[in-house]
PDB file of C-alpha atoms in Angstrom:
ATOM      1  CA  MET A   1      28.051  13.608   4.168  1.00 92.00           C
ATOM      2  CA  LYS A   2      24.781  15.539   4.020  1.00 95.00           C
ATOM      3  CA  THR A   3      22.309  15.580   6.902  1.00 96.00           C
ATOM      4  CA  VAL A   4      18.800  16.840   7.532  1.00 97.00           C
ATOM      5  CA  ILE A   5      17.079  16.734  10.927  1.00 98.00           C
ATOM      6  CA  HIS A   6      13.311  16.504  11.315  1.00 98.00           C
ATOM      7  CA  ARG A   7      12.107  17.165  14.873  1.00 98.00           C
ATOM      8  CA  GLY A   8       9.092  15.281  16.157  1.00 98.00           C
ATOM      9  CA  ASN A   9       7.256  18.412  17.234  1.00 97.00           C
ATOM     10  CA  GLU A  10       7.486  19.744  13.668  1.00 97.00           C
ATOM     11  CA  ARG A  11       5.582  16.843  12.112  1.00 98.00           C
ATOM     12  CA  GLY A  12       2.279  17.384  10.385  1.00 98.00           C
ATOM     13  CA  VAL A  13      -0.928  16.649  12.272  1.00 98.00           C
ATOM     14  CA  GLY A  14      -4.097  14.924  11.163  1.00 97.00           C
ATOM     15  CA  SER A  15      -6.868  14.914  13.775  1.00 96.00           C
ATOM     16  CA  HIS A  16     -10.209  13.318  12.884  1.00 96.00           C
ATOM     17  CA  GLY A  17     -11.588  12.059  16.193  1.00 96.00           C
ATOM     18  CA  TRP A  18     -11.384   8.392  15.241  1.00 98.00           C
ATOM     19  CA  LEU A  19      -7.844   8.908  13.863  1.00 98.00           C
ATOM     20  CA  GLU A  20      -4.840  10.811  15.186  1.00 98.00           C
ATOM     21  CA  SER A  21      -1.883  10.990  12.788  1.00 98.00           C
ATOM     22  CA  ARG A  22       1.560  12.533  12.744  1.00 98.00           C
ATOM     23  CA  PHE A  23       3.187  12.946   9.333  1.00 98.00           C
ATOM     24  CA  SER A  24       6.971  12.912   8.870  1.00 98.00           C
ATOM     25  CA  PHE A  25       6.517  14.024   5.245  1.00 98.00           C
ATOM     26  CA  SER A  26       3.873  16.042   3.388  1.00 98.00           C
ATOM     27  CA  PHE A  27       0.627  14.064   3.377  1.00 98.00           C
ATOM     28  CA  ALA A  28      -3.100  14.641   2.868  1.00 95.00           C
ATOM     29  CA  ASN A  29      -3.917  18.274   3.759  1.00 94.00           C
ATOM     30  CA  TRP A  30      -0.506  18.929   5.328  1.00 97.00           C
ATOM     31  CA  TYR A  31       1.945  20.289   2.767  1.00 97.00           C
ATOM     32  CA  GLU A  32       5.491  21.253   3.665  1.00 97.00           C
ATOM     33  CA  PRO A  33       7.704  21.712   0.573  1.00 96.00           C
ATOM     34  CA  THR A  34      10.901  20.979   2.533  1.00 95.00           C
ATOM     35  CA  LYS A  35       9.499  17.601   3.624  1.00 98.00           C
ATOM     36  CA  MET A  36       8.496  15.713   0.509  1.00 97.00           C
ATOM     37  CA  GLY A  37      10.357  12.521   1.388  1.00 98.00           C
ATOM     38  CA  PHE A  38      13.870  11.173   1.661  1.00 98.00           C
ATOM     39  CA  GLY A  39      15.107   9.485  -1.492  1.00 97.00           C
ATOM     40  CA  GLU A  40      12.428   6.950  -2.442  1.00 98.00           C
ATOM     41  CA  LEU A  41      10.963   7.048   1.077  1.00 98.00           C
ATOM     42  CA  ARG A  42       7.733   9.014   0.697  1.00 98.00           C
ATOM     43  CA  VAL A  43       5.595   8.471   3.828  1.00 98.00           C
ATOM     44  CA  ILE A  44       6.061   7.718   7.519  1.00 98.00           C
ATOM     45  CA  ASN A  45       2.701   8.124   9.225  1.00 98.00           C
ATOM     46  CA  ASP A  46       2.385   7.546  12.967  1.00 98.00           C
ATOM     47  CA  ASP A  47      -1.294   6.554  13.313  1.00 98.00           C
ATOM     48  CA  THR A  48      -3.556   5.964  16.315  1.00 98.00           C
ATOM     49  CA  ILE A  49      -6.935   4.483  15.367  1.00 98.00           C
ATOM     50  CA  MET A  50      -9.787   4.356  17.844  1.00 98.00           C
ATOM     51  CA  PRO A  51     -11.880   1.186  18.475  1.00 98.00           C
ATOM     52  CA  ASN A  52     -14.447   0.244  15.812  1.00 98.00           C
ATOM     53  CA  SER A  53     -12.826   2.641  13.331  1.00 98.00           C
ATOM     54  CA  GLY A  54     -10.608   2.577  10.293  1.00 97.00           C
ATOM     55  CA  PHE A  55     -10.022   3.273   6.629  1.00 96.00           C
ATOM     56  CA  GLY A  56     -12.677   2.003   4.235  1.00 96.00           C
ATOM     57  CA  MET A  57     -11.879   0.572   0.829  1.00 97.00           C
ATOM     58  CA  HIS A  58      -9.531   2.909  -1.076  1.00 97.00           C
ATOM     59  CA  PRO A  59      -7.121   2.467  -3.997  1.00 98.00           C
ATOM     60  CA  HIS A  60      -3.335   2.493  -4.334  1.00 98.00           C
ATOM     61  CA  ASP A  61      -1.021   1.877  -7.263  1.00 98.00           C
ATOM     62  CA  ASN A  62       2.739   1.842  -7.833  1.00 98.00           C
ATOM     63  CA  MET A  63       3.668   2.117  -4.170  1.00 98.00           C
ATOM     64  CA  GLU A  64       5.374  -0.204  -1.687  1.00 98.00           C
ATOM     65  CA  ILE A  65       3.323   0.003   1.523  1.00 98.00           C
ATOM     66  CA  ILE A  66       4.716  -1.274   4.821  1.00 98.00           C
ATOM     67  CA  THR A  67       2.677  -1.415   8.033  1.00 98.00           C
ATOM     68  CA  ILE A  68       4.329  -1.892  11.437  1.00 98.00           C
ATOM     69  CA  VAL A  69       1.816  -2.527  14.236  1.00 97.00           C
ATOM     70  CA  THR A  70       2.984  -1.429  17.692  1.00 96.00           C
ATOM     71  CA  GLU A  71      -0.273  -1.837  19.631  1.00 97.00           C
ATOM     72  CA  GLY A  72      -3.539  -3.637  18.907  1.00 98.00           C
ATOM     73  CA  THR A  73      -4.620  -5.398  15.707  1.00 98.00           C
ATOM     74  CA  VAL A  74      -5.403  -4.139  12.224  1.00 98.00           C
ATOM     75  CA  THR A  75      -7.861  -6.074  10.047  1.00 98.00           C
ATOM     76  CA  HIS A  76      -6.864  -5.877   6.385  1.00 97.00           C
ATOM     77  CA  ALA A  77      -8.968  -6.814   3.338  1.00 98.00           C
ATOM     78  CA  ASP A  78      -8.148  -6.160  -0.313  1.00 97.00           C
ATOM     79  CA  SER A  79      -9.114  -6.738  -3.915  1.00 98.00           C
ATOM     80  CA  MET A  80      -6.528  -9.546  -4.205  1.00 98.00           C
ATOM     81  CA  GLY A  81      -8.739 -11.620  -1.898  1.00 97.00           C
ATOM     82  CA  THR A  82      -6.608 -11.069   1.187  1.00 97.00           C
ATOM     83  CA  ASP A  83      -8.447 -11.015   4.526  1.00 97.00           C
ATOM     84  CA  MET A  84      -5.924 -10.932   7.369  1.00 97.00           C
ATOM     85  CA  GLN A  85      -5.279  -9.581  10.836  1.00 97.00           C
ATOM     86  CA  VAL A  86      -1.926  -7.986  11.645  1.00 97.00           C
ATOM     87  CA  THR A  87      -1.076  -7.803  15.333  1.00 97.00           C
ATOM     88  CA  LYS A  88       1.626  -6.192  17.471  1.00 94.00           C
ATOM     89  CA  GLY A  89       5.037  -7.479  16.395  1.00 92.00           C
ATOM     90  CA  GLU A  90       3.878  -8.296  12.867  1.00 96.00           C
ATOM     91  CA  ILE A  91       4.890  -6.498   9.675  1.00 97.00           C
ATOM     92  CA  GLN A  92       2.719  -6.226   6.578  1.00 98.00           C
ATOM     93  CA  VAL A  93       3.988  -5.465   3.068  1.00 98.00           C
ATOM     94  CA  MET A  94       1.788  -4.681   0.091  1.00 98.00           C
ATOM     95  CA  SER A  95       3.161  -3.983  -3.381  1.00 98.00           C
ATOM     96  CA  ALA A  96       0.344  -2.034  -4.997  1.00 98.00           C
ATOM     97  CA  GLY A  97       1.738  -2.314  -8.532  1.00 98.00           C
ATOM     98  CA  THR A  98      -0.918  -1.979 -11.245  1.00 98.00           C
ATOM     99  CA  GLY A  99      -3.522  -1.227  -8.598  1.00 98.00           C
ATOM    100  CA  VAL A 100      -5.167  -2.628  -5.491  1.00 98.00           C
ATOM    101  CA  ILE A 101      -8.116  -1.587  -3.339  1.00 98.00           C
ATOM    102  CA  HIS A 102      -7.921  -2.271   0.398  1.00 98.00           C
ATOM    103  CA  SER A 103      -9.346  -1.424   3.813  1.00 97.00           C
ATOM    104  CA  GLU A 104      -7.709  -1.231   7.242  1.00 97.00           C
ATOM    105  CA  TYR A 105      -9.849  -1.415  10.368  1.00 97.00           C
ATOM    106  CA  ASN A 106      -9.533  -1.591  14.127  1.00 98.00           C
ATOM    107  CA  THR A 107     -12.386  -4.004  14.792  1.00 97.00           C
ATOM    108  CA  SER A 108     -11.780  -4.115  18.561  1.00 97.00           C
ATOM    109  CA  SER A 109     -14.528  -2.597  20.685  1.00 97.00           C
ATOM    110  CA  ASP A 110     -12.145  -1.386  23.390  1.00 96.00           C
ATOM    111  CA  GLU A 111      -8.503  -1.527  22.228  1.00 97.00           C
ATOM    112  CA  VAL A 112      -6.682   1.329  20.508  1.00 98.00           C
ATOM    113  CA  LEU A 113      -4.655   0.462  17.387  1.00 98.00           C
ATOM    114  CA  LYS A 114      -1.258   2.078  16.883  1.00 98.00           C
ATOM    115  CA  LEU A 115       0.859   1.595  13.791  1.00 98.00           C
ATOM    116  CA  TYR A 116       3.419   3.132  11.484  1.00 98.00           C
ATOM    117  CA  GLN A 117       2.535   3.173   7.814  1.00 98.00           C
ATOM    118  CA  ILE A 118       5.443   3.609   5.435  1.00 98.00           C
ATOM    119  CA  TRP A 119       5.313   4.235   1.694  1.00 98.00           C
ATOM    120  CA  ILE A 120       8.317   3.699  -0.566  1.00 98.00           C
ATOM    121  CA  LEU A 121       8.282   4.404  -4.287  1.00 98.00           C
ATOM    122  CA  PRO A 122       8.832   1.241  -6.366  1.00 98.00           C
ATOM    123  CA  ARG A 123      11.874   0.309  -8.419  1.00 98.00           C
ATOM    124  CA  ALA A 124       9.685  -0.901 -11.309  1.00 98.00           C
ATOM    125  CA  GLU A 125       6.153   0.303 -12.018  1.00 98.00           C
ATOM    126  CA  ASN A 126       3.036  -1.663 -12.950  1.00 98.00           C
ATOM    127  CA  ILE A 127       4.055  -4.989 -11.444  1.00 98.00           C
ATOM    128  CA  THR A 128       1.466  -7.534 -10.349  1.00 98.00           C
ATOM    129  CA  PRO A 129       0.185  -6.554  -6.890  1.00 98.00           C
ATOM    130  CA  SER A 130       1.220  -8.762  -3.964  1.00 98.00           C
ATOM    131  CA  TYR A 131       0.743  -9.088  -0.202  1.00 98.00           C
ATOM    132  CA  SER A 132       2.834 -10.609   2.593  1.00 98.00           C
ATOM    133  CA  GLN A 133       3.124 -10.437   6.360  1.00 98.00           C
ATOM    134  CA  LYS A 134       5.300 -11.924   9.087  1.00 97.00           C
ATOM    135  CA  ASP A 135       5.570 -12.009  12.858  1.00 96.00           C
ATOM    136  CA  PHE A 136       8.998 -10.696  13.833  1.00 95.00           C
ATOM    137  CA  SER A 137       8.485 -11.009  17.607  1.00 90.00           C
ATOM    138  CA  ALA A 138      10.825 -13.974  17.956  1.00 86.00           C
ATOM    139  CA  ALA A 139      13.381 -12.566  15.505  1.00 88.00           C
ATOM    140  CA  GLN A 140      13.618  -9.170  17.232  1.00 89.00           C
ATOM    141  CA  LYS A 141      16.617  -9.391  19.547  1.00 89.00           C
ATOM    142  CA  GLN A 142      17.684  -6.803  22.075  1.00 94.00           C
ATOM    143  CA  ASN A 143      20.564  -4.445  21.314  1.00 96.00           C
ATOM    144  CA  GLU A 144      20.810  -5.083  17.580  1.00 96.00           C
ATOM    145  CA  LEU A 145      19.053  -4.243  14.342  1.00 97.00           C
ATOM    146  CA  THR A 146      16.560  -6.712  12.889  1.00 97.00           C
ATOM    147  CA  LEU A 147      16.016  -6.625   9.127  1.00 98.00           C
ATOM    148  CA  LEU A 148      12.295  -6.436   8.356  1.00 98.00           C
ATOM    149  CA  VAL A 149      12.205  -5.606   4.652  1.00 98.00           C
ATOM    150  CA  SER A 150      14.680  -5.949   1.781  1.00 98.00           C
ATOM    151  CA  PRO A 151      14.733  -6.238  -2.031  1.00 98.00           C
ATOM    152  CA  ASP A 152      15.769  -9.892  -1.942  1.00 98.00           C
ATOM    153  CA  GLY A 153      14.340 -11.471   1.225  1.00 98.00           C
ATOM    154  CA  ARG A 154      17.717 -11.895   2.892  1.00 97.00           C
ATOM    155  CA  ASP A 155      17.758 -12.944   6.549  1.00 96.00           C
ATOM    156  CA  GLU A 156      14.105 -14.029   6.222  1.00 96.00           C
ATOM    157  CA  SER A 157      12.911 -10.463   5.643  1.00 98.00           C
ATOM    158  CA  LEU A 158       9.854  -9.495   3.613  1.00 98.00           C
ATOM    159  CA  ILE A 159      10.464  -8.462  -0.002  1.00 98.00           C
ATOM    160  CA  ILE A 160       9.644  -5.099  -1.569  1.00 98.00           C
ATOM    161  CA  ASN A 161      10.056  -3.833  -5.117  1.00 98.00           C
ATOM    162  CA  GLN A 162      12.855  -1.378  -4.320  1.00 98.00           C
ATOM    163  CA  ASP A 163      16.563  -1.422  -3.415  1.00 98.00           C
ATOM    164  CA  ALA A 164      15.682  -0.449   0.131  1.00 98.00           C
ATOM    165  CA  TYR A 165      16.112  -1.985   3.568  1.00 98.00           C
ATOM    166  CA  VAL A 166      14.041  -1.415   6.701  1.00 98.00           C
ATOM    167  CA  TYR A 167      15.308  -2.312  10.186  1.00 98.00           C
ATOM    168  CA  ARG A 168      13.906  -2.126  13.676  1.00 98.00           C
ATOM    169  CA  GLY A 169      16.090  -2.030  16.765  1.00 97.00           C
ATOM    170  CA  THR A 170      15.300  -2.182  20.485  1.00 97.00           C
ATOM    171  CA  PHE A 171      18.006  -1.449  23.036  1.00 98.00           C
ATOM    172  CA  ASN A 172      18.102  -1.864  26.814  1.00 97.00           C
ATOM    173  CA  LYS A 173      21.717  -0.731  27.099  1.00 97.00           C
ATOM    174  CA  ALA A 174      24.015   1.774  25.456  1.00 97.00           C
ATOM    175  CA  GLU A 175      25.390   0.627  22.108  1.00 96.00           C
ATOM    176  CA  THR A 176      27.376   2.046  19.212  1.00 97.00           C
ATOM    177  CA  LEU A 177      26.128   0.624  15.929  1.00 96.00           C
ATOM    178  CA  SER A 178      28.224   0.668  12.791  1.00 97.00           C
ATOM    179  CA  TYR A 179      25.974   0.538   9.731  1.00 98.00           C
ATOM    180  CA  ASN A 180      27.323  -0.093   6.216  1.00 98.00           C
ATOM    181  CA  ILE A 181      25.351   0.965   3.145  1.00 98.00           C
ATOM    182  CA  LYS A 182      24.290  -2.070   1.107  1.00 97.00           C
ATOM    183  CA  HIS A 183      23.267  -0.407  -2.154  1.00 97.00           C
ATOM    184  CA  ALA A 184      25.532   2.272  -3.631  1.00 96.00           C
ATOM    185  CA  GLY A 185      23.869   5.668  -3.698  1.00 96.00           C
ATOM    186  CA  ASN A 186      21.453   4.944  -0.865  1.00 98.00           C
ATOM    187  CA  GLY A 187      21.247   7.058   2.264  1.00 98.00           C
ATOM    188  CA  VAL A 188      19.910   6.385   5.757  1.00 98.00           C
ATOM    189  CA  TYR A 189      16.799   7.830   7.376  1.00 98.00           C
ATOM    190  CA  LEU A 190      16.655   7.108  11.100  1.00 98.00           C
ATOM    191  CA  PHE A 191      13.397   7.545  13.040  1.00 98.00           C
ATOM    192  CA  ILE A 192      13.417   7.403  16.844  1.00 98.00           C
ATOM    193  CA  ILE A 193      10.345   5.629  18.248  1.00 98.00           C
ATOM    194  CA  LYS A 194      11.488   6.196  21.829  1.00 97.00           C
ATOM    195  CA  GLY A 195      14.673   6.927  23.755  1.00 98.00           C
ATOM    196  CA  GLU A 196      17.724   8.827  22.576  1.00 98.00           C
ATOM    197  CA  VAL A 197      20.263   8.506  19.760  1.00 98.00           C
ATOM    198  CA  SER A 198      23.236  10.600  18.722  1.00 97.00           C
ATOM    199  CA  ILE A 199      24.947  10.741  15.334  1.00 97.00           C
ATOM    200  CA  ASP A 200      27.991  12.913  14.736  1.00 91.00           C
ATOM    201  CA  ASP A 201      27.218  14.863  17.954  1.00 89.00           C
ATOM    202  CA  LYS A 202      23.619  15.480  16.859  1.00 95.00           C
ATOM    203  CA  SER A 203      21.157  14.385  19.563  1.00 97.00           C
ATOM    204  CA  LEU A 204      17.779  12.889  18.650  1.00 98.00           C
ATOM    205  CA  GLN A 205      14.848  12.181  20.958  1.00 98.00           C
ATOM    206  CA  ALA A 206      11.555  10.302  20.593  1.00 98.00           C
ATOM    207  CA  SER A 207       9.774  11.093  17.273  1.00 98.00           C
ATOM    208  CA  ASP A 208      12.839  12.936  15.896  1.00 98.00           C
ATOM    209  CA  ALA A 209      14.434  11.749  12.664  1.00 98.00           C
ATOM    210  CA  ILE A 210      17.632  12.342  10.721  1.00 98.00           C
ATOM    211  CA  GLY A 211      18.376  11.763   7.053  1.00 98.00           C
ATOM    212  CA  ILE A 212      21.973  11.176   6.021  1.00 98.00           C
ATOM    213  CA  SER A 213      23.187  10.863   2.439  1.00 97.00           C
ATOM    214  CA  GLU A 214      26.477  10.623   0.533  1.00 97.00           C
ATOM    215  CA  ILE A 215      27.897   8.039   2.940  1.00 97.00           C
ATOM    216  CA  THR A 216      29.170   4.464   2.823  1.00 97.00           C
ATOM    217  CA  ASN A 217      28.923   3.794   6.558  1.00 97.00           C
ATOM    218  CA  LEU A 218      27.508   5.381   9.670  1.00 96.00           C
ATOM    219  CA  ASP A 219      28.089   5.177  13.428  1.00 97.00           C
ATOM    220  CA  ILE A 220      24.987   5.444  15.621  1.00 98.00           C
ATOM    221  CA  LYS A 221      25.206   5.882  19.386  1.00 98.00           C
ATOM    222  CA  VAL A 222      22.132   4.494  21.122  1.00 98.00           C
ATOM    223  CA  GLN A 223      21.167   5.094  24.732  1.00 98.00           C
ATOM    224  CA  PRO A 224      19.352   2.545  26.971  1.00 98.00           C
ATOM    225  CA  ASN A 225      15.573   2.105  26.585  1.00 98.00           C
ATOM    226  CA  THR A 226      15.623   3.173  22.951  1.00 98.00           C
ATOM    227  CA  GLU A 227      13.718   1.902  19.922  1.00 98.00           C
ATOM    228  CA  ILE A 228      14.449   2.945  16.340  1.00 98.00           C
ATOM    229  CA  LEU A 229      13.459   2.405  12.731  1.00 98.00           C
ATOM    230  CA  LEU A 230      16.282   2.582  10.190  1.00 98.00           C
ATOM    231  CA  PHE A 231      15.583   2.976   6.492  1.00 98.00           C
ATOM    232  CA  GLU A 232      18.319   2.536   3.912  1.00 98.00           C
ATOM    233  CA  VAL A 233      16.866   4.007   0.752  1.00 98.00           C
TER     234      VAL A 233
END
């Protein structure tokens, strides 16, 4: 088993007035050669977007882009003809494939938008671009992991073009989770949104993360009032 710990206070910072970002991996003007990703996981950006602000039209290609909204609403438009709003509890997936242009805006005049944007490298390049979204509010149960994204849509998850799985878990009591790797060769990257988690006597707090590879299963001890994102990739 190999592990790497990334502390929250060591993340990169992007501060633009209308946008406050924290980067788990090298991004934009923040370059840290020891943090270029974990497996095919390339980006975890923790973004806060002020009212009446956002990202104008910009291009992507050959990237699986996942957006998890935790507060507010993001208005999304793209060159595929998509014009949607993604609210708290909803997950958005965009397979950029051969190329797509899109914008992401907080159109509220008074509400801050908070979201995680995740980029995962694709399994196959130059596929036809696609878009999907789903409200997971009803599916998200306390004290267990909810599958948000998978390569095959199992358990009513959204599909991405990669042998990767993304889970979200919220816990109001202490739990020990036993996680089994689904795709041989994958590892686990665990990001703590809030609360406290321990793995193999390593303690993790809010905004900390741990990457674990060369495993087939993993035990995760979760404390009460904890929320996590788990990436198998």
